[in-house]
CSV table of C-alpha atoms in Angstrom, one decimal:
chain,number,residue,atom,x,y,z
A,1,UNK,CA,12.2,111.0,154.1
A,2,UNK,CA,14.8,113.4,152.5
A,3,UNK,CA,17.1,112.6,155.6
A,4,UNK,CA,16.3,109.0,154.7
A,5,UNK,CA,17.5,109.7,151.0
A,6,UNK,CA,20.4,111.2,151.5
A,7,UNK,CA,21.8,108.3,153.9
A,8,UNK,CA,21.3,105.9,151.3
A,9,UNK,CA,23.1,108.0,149.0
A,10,UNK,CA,26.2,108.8,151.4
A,11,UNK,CA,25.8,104.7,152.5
A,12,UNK,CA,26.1,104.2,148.7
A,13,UNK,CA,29.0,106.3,148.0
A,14,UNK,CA,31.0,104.8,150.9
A,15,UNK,CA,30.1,101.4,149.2
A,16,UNK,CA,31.1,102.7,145.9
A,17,UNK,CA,34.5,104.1,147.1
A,18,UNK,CA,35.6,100.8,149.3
A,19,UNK,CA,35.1,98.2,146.4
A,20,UNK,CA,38.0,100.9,144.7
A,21,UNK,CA,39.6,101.3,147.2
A,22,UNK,CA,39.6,97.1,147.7
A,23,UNK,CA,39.9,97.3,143.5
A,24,UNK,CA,42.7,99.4,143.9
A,25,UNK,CA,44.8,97.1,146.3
A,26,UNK,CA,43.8,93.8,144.5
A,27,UNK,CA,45.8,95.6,141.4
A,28,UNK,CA,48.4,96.5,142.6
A,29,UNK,CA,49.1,93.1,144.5
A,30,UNK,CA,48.5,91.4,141.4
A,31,UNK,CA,51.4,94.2,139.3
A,32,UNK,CA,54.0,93.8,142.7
A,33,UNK,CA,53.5,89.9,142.6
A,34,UNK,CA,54.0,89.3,138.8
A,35,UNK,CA,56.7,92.1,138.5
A,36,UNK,CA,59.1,90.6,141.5
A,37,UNK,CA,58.0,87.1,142.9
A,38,UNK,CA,60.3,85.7,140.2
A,39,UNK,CA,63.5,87.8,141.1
A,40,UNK,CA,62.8,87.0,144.7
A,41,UNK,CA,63.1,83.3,143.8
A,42,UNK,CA,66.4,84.1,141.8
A,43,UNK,CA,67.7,85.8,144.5
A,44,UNK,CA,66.8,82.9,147.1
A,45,UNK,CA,68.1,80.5,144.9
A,46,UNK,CA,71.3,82.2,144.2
A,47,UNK,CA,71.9,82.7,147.8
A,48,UNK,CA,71.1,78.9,148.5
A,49,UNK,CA,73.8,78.1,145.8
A,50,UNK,CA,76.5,80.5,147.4
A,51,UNK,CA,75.8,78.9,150.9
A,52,UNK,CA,76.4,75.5,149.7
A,53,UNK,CA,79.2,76.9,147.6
A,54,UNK,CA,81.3,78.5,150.7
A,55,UNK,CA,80.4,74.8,152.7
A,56,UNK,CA,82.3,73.1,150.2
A,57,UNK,CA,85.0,75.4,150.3
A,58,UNK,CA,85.8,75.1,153.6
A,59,UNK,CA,84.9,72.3,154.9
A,60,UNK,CA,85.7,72.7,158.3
A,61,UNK,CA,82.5,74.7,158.5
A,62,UNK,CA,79.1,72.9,158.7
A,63,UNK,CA,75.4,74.1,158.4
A,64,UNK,CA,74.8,74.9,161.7
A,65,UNK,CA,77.8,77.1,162.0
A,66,UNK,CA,77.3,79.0,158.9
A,67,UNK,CA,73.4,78.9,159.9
A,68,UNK,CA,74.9,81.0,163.0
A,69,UNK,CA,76.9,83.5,161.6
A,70,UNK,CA,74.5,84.4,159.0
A,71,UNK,CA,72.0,85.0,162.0
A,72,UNK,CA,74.5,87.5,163.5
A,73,UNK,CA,75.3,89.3,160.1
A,74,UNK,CA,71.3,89.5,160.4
A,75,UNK,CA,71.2,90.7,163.9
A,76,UNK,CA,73.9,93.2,163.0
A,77,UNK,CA,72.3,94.6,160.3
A,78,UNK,CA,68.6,94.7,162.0
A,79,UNK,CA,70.6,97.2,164.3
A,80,UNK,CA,72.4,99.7,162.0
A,81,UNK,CA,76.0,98.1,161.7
A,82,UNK,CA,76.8,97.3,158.0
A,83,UNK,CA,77.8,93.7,157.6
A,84,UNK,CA,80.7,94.3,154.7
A,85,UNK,CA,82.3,97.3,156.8
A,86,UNK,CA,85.0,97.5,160.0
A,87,UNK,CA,85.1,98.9,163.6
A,88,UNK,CA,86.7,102.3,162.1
A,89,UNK,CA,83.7,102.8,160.3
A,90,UNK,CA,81.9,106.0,161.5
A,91,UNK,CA,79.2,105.8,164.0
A,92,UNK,CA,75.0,105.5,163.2
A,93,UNK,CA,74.8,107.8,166.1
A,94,UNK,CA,77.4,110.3,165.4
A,95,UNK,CA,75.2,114.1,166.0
A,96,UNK,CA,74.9,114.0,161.9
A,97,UNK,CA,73.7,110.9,161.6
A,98,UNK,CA,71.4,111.4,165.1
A,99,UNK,CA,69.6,114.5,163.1
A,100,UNK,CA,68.8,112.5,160.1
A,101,UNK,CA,67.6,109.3,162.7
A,102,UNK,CA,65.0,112.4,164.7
A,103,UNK,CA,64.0,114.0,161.0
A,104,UNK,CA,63.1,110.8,160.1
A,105,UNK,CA,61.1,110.2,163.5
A,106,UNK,CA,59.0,113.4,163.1
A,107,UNK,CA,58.3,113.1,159.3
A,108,UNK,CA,57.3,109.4,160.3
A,109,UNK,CA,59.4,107.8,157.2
A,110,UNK,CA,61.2,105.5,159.0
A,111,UNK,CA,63.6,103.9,156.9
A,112,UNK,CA,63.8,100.9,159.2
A,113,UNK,CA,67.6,100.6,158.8
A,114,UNK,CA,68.0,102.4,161.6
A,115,UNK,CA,66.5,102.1,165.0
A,116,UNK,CA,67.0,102.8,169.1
A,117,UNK,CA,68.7,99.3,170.3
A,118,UNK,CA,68.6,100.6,174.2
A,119,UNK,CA,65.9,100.8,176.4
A,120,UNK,CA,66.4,104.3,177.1
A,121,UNK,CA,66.4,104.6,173.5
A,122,UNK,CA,63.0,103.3,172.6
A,123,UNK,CA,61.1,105.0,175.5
A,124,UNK,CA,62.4,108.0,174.7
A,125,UNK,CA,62.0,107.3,171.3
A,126,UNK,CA,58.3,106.9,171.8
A,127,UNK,CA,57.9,110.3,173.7
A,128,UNK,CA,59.9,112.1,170.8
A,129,UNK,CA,57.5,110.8,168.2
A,130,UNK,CA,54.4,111.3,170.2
A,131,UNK,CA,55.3,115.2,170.6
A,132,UNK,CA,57.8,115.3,167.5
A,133,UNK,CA,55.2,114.2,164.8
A,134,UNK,CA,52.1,116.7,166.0
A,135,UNK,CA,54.8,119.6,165.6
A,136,UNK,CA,56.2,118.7,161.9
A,137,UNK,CA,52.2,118.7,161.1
A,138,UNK,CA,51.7,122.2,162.5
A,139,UNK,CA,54.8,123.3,160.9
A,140,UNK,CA,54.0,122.1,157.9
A,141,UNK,CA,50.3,123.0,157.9
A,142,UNK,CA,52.0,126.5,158.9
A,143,UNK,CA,53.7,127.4,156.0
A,144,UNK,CA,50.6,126.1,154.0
A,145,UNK,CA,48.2,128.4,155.5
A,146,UNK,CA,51.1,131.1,154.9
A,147,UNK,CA,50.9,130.6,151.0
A,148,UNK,CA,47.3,130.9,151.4
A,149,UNK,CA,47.5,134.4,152.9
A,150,UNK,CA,49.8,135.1,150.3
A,151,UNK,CA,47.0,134.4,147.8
A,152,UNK,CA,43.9,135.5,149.3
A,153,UNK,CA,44.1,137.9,145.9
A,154,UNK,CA,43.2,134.6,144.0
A,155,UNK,CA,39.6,134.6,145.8
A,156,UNK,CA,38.7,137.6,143.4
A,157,UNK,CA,40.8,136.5,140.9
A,158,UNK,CA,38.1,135.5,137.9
A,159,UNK,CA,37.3,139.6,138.2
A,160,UNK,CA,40.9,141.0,137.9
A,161,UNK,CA,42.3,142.1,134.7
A,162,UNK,CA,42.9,139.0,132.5
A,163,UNK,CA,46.6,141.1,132.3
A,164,UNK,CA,46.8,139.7,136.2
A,165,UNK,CA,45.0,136.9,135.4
A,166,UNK,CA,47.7,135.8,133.2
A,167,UNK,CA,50.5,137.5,135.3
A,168,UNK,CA,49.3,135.6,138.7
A,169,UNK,CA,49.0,132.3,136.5
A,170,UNK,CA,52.3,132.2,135.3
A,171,UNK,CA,54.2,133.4,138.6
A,172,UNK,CA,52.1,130.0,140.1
A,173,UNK,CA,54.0,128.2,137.3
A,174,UNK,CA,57.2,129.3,137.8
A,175,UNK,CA,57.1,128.5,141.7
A,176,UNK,CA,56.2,125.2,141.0
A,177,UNK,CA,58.5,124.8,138.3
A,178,UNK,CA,61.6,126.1,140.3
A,179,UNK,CA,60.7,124.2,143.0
A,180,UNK,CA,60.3,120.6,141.2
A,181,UNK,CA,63.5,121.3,139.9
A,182,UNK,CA,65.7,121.9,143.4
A,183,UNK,CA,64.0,119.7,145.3
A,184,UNK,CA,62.6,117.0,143.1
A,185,UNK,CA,65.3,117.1,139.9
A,186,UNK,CA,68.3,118.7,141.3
A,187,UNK,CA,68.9,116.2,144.6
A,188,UNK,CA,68.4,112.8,143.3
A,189,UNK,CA,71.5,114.7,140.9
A,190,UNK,CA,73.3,114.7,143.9
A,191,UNK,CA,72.5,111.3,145.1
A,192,UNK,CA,73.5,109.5,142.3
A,193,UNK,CA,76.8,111.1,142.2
A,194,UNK,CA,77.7,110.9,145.6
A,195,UNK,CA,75.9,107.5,146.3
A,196,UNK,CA,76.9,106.1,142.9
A,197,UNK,CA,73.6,105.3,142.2
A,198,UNK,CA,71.8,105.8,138.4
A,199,UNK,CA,69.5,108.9,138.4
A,200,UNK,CA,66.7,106.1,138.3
A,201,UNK,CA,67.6,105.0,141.4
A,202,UNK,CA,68.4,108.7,142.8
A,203,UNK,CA,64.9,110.0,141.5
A,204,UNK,CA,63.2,106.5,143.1
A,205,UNK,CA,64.9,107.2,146.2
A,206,UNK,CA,63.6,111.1,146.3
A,207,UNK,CA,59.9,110.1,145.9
A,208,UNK,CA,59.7,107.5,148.2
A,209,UNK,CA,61.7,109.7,150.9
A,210,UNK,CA,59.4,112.9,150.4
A,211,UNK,CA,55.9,110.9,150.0
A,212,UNK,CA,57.4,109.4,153.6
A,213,UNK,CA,56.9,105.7,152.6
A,214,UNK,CA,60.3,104.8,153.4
A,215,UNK,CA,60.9,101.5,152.8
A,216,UNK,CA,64.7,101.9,153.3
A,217,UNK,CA,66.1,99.5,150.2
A,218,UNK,CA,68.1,103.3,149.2
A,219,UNK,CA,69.3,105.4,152.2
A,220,UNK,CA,71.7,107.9,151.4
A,221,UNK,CA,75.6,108.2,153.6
A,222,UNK,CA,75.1,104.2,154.7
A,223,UNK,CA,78.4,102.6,152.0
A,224,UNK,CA,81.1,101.8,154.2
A,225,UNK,CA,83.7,102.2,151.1
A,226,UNK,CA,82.3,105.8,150.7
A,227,UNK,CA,83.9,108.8,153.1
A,228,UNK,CA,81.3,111.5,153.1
A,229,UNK,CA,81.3,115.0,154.5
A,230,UNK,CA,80.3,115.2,158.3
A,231,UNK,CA,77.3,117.0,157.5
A,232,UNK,CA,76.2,115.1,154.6
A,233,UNK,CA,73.1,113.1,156.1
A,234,UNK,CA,72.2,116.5,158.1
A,235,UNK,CA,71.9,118.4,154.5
A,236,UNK,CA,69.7,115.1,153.9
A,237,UNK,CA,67.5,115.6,156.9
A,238,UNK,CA,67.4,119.5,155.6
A,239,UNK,CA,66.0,118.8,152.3
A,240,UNK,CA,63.5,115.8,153.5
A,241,UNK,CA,62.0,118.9,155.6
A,242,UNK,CA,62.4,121.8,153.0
A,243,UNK,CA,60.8,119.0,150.1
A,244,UNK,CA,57.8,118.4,152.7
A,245,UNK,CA,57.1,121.8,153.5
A,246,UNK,CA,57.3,122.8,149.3
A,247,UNK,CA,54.7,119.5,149.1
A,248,UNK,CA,52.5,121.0,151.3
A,249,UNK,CA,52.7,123.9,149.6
A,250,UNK,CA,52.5,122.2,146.4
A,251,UNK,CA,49.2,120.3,146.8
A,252,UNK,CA,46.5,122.5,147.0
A,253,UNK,CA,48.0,124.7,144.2
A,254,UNK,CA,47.7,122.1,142.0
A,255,UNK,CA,44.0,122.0,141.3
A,256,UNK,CA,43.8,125.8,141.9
A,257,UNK,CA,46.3,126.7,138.7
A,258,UNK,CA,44.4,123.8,137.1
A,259,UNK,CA,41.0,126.1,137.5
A,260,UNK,CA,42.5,129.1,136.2
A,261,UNK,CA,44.0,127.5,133.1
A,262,UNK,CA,40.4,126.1,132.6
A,263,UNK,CA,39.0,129.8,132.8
A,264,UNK,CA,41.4,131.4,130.7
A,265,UNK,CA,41.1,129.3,127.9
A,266,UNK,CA,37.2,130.6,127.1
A,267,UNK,CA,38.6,134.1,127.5
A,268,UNK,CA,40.0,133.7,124.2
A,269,UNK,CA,36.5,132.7,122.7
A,270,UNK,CA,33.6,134.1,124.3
A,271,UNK,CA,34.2,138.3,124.6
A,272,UNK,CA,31.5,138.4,127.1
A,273,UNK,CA,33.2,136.7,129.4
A,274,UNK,CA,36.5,138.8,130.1
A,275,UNK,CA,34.6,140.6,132.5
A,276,UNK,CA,33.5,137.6,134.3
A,277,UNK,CA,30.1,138.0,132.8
A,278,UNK,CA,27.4,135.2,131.7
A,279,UNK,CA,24.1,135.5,130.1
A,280,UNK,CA,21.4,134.3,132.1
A,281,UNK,CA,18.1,133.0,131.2
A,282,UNK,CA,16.0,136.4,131.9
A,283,UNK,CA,18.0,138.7,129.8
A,284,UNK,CA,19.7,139.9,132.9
A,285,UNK,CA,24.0,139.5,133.6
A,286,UNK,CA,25.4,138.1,136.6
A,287,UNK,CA,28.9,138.4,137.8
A,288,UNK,CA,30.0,135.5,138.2
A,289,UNK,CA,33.1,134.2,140.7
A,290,UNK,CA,35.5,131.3,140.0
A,291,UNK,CA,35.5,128.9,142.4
A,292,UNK,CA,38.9,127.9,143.5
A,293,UNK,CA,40.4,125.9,146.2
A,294,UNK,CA,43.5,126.8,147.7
């Protein structure tokens, strides 16, 4: 019967966190849909207006026509050539720009501005991914369980000194401060200079890169009017892996520094507990360990 009680419960729970989760998407559809279904219709309108607009212009041209070319600016742009550029513009699949297109493929972001047009391309493609994506997932889960050897002091970290306590506390905070700031303040910096985009637009760029949903509205060294350095979109692909491997190492320190915080803050009111002892019931001490997840 206990077996019997803790299905229900587990059955329960499931319930519980798929009406959330359903919650959760029926929210945000509602926020996305109020917030740009009526700049969507602007922008359809507008571009109705500027069709019939150019018609009247020149009048030699009629729908169909029109219809046509914008189909090829389409088809174009569906395969990496920008529309408003020229044939000297540089090449999609220059080496630079062909390490940004396979760091993209591993970290599975997938901007969707860019993609294999060939055959040859796409098969391969496939094979890439299907060997490429295990191996950024081992890397990444590498240097995670790195940090973790690094910290196996933190195990028996509720009986050091609170000295280390507070030592081993703030050196956490300082890692993850310098890091938000290189990879997560610093670059869309960077961005917004070089790209000439506002630090909005840099930072909203950053976040959607390095939580790998990749919509693709803002990729960086694609403005034809814009002559970047050769290895511009490599440094890209650089820090899209460095700001993945910091997130992995990010994550699971986050509720582990929020534990100690937590602990050291009755250190200051209960004297019995800077040794990591607590009163029990029967008159007797226990030591006591802080459980923390790394």
């Amino acid at each position: 019967m206990a077996g019997s009680g803790l299905f229900d419960w587990r059955g329960s729970w499931t319930l519980s966190l798929l009406l959330a989760y359903l919650c959760y998407l029926l929210l945000g559809a509602a926020i996305f849909q109020l917030l740009e279904k009526q700049a969507e219709a602007q922008s359809r309108n507008q571009f109705q207006m500027e069709k019939l607009r150019f018609l009247e212009n020149y009048t030699c041209l009629d729908q169909y026509a029109l219809e046509r070319f914008v189909q090829v600016i389409m088809e174009a742009w569906e395969k990496g050539v920008n529309p408003t550029g020229n044939s000297t513009n540089p090449s999609n699949w220059d080496f630079s720009n062909s390490f940004f297109f396979a760091g993209m493929v591993v970290t599975t972001i997938g901007y969707g501005n860019l993609s294999p047009s060939t055959e040859a391309g796409q098969i391969f493609c496939i094979f890439y991914a299907l060997f490429g994506i295990p191996l950024n997932v081992v890397f990444l889960n590498h240097l995670g369980t790195g940090l973790r050897s690094h910290l196996a002091t933190m195990d028996t970290w509720g009986h050091q000194p609170r000295h280390n306590q507070v030592v081993q506390t703030l050196g956490l905070a300082l890692f993850l401060t310098v890091g938000t700031f290189l990879l997560l303040i610093l670059p869309p910096m960077v961005f917004s200079h070089v790209e000439g985009w506002s630090y909005g637009e840099g930072f909203y760029f950053a976040f959607i890169t390095l939580s790998t949903i990749g919509f693709g509205d803002y990729v960086v060294g694609t403005d034809p009017d814009k002559h970047y350095i050769s290895v511009y979109r490599s440094l890209a692909a650089v820090w899209i892996i460095l700001g993945l491997a910091w997130l992995a190492l990010v994550l699971p320190l986050g509720p582990m520094i929020l534990h100690q915080l937590m602990y050291l803050w009755p250190l200051n009111k209960d004297p019995s507990s800077k040794k990591g002892i607590t009163p029990e019931a029967d008159g007797l001490s226990h030591t006591t360990k802080l459980p923390i997840t790394i």
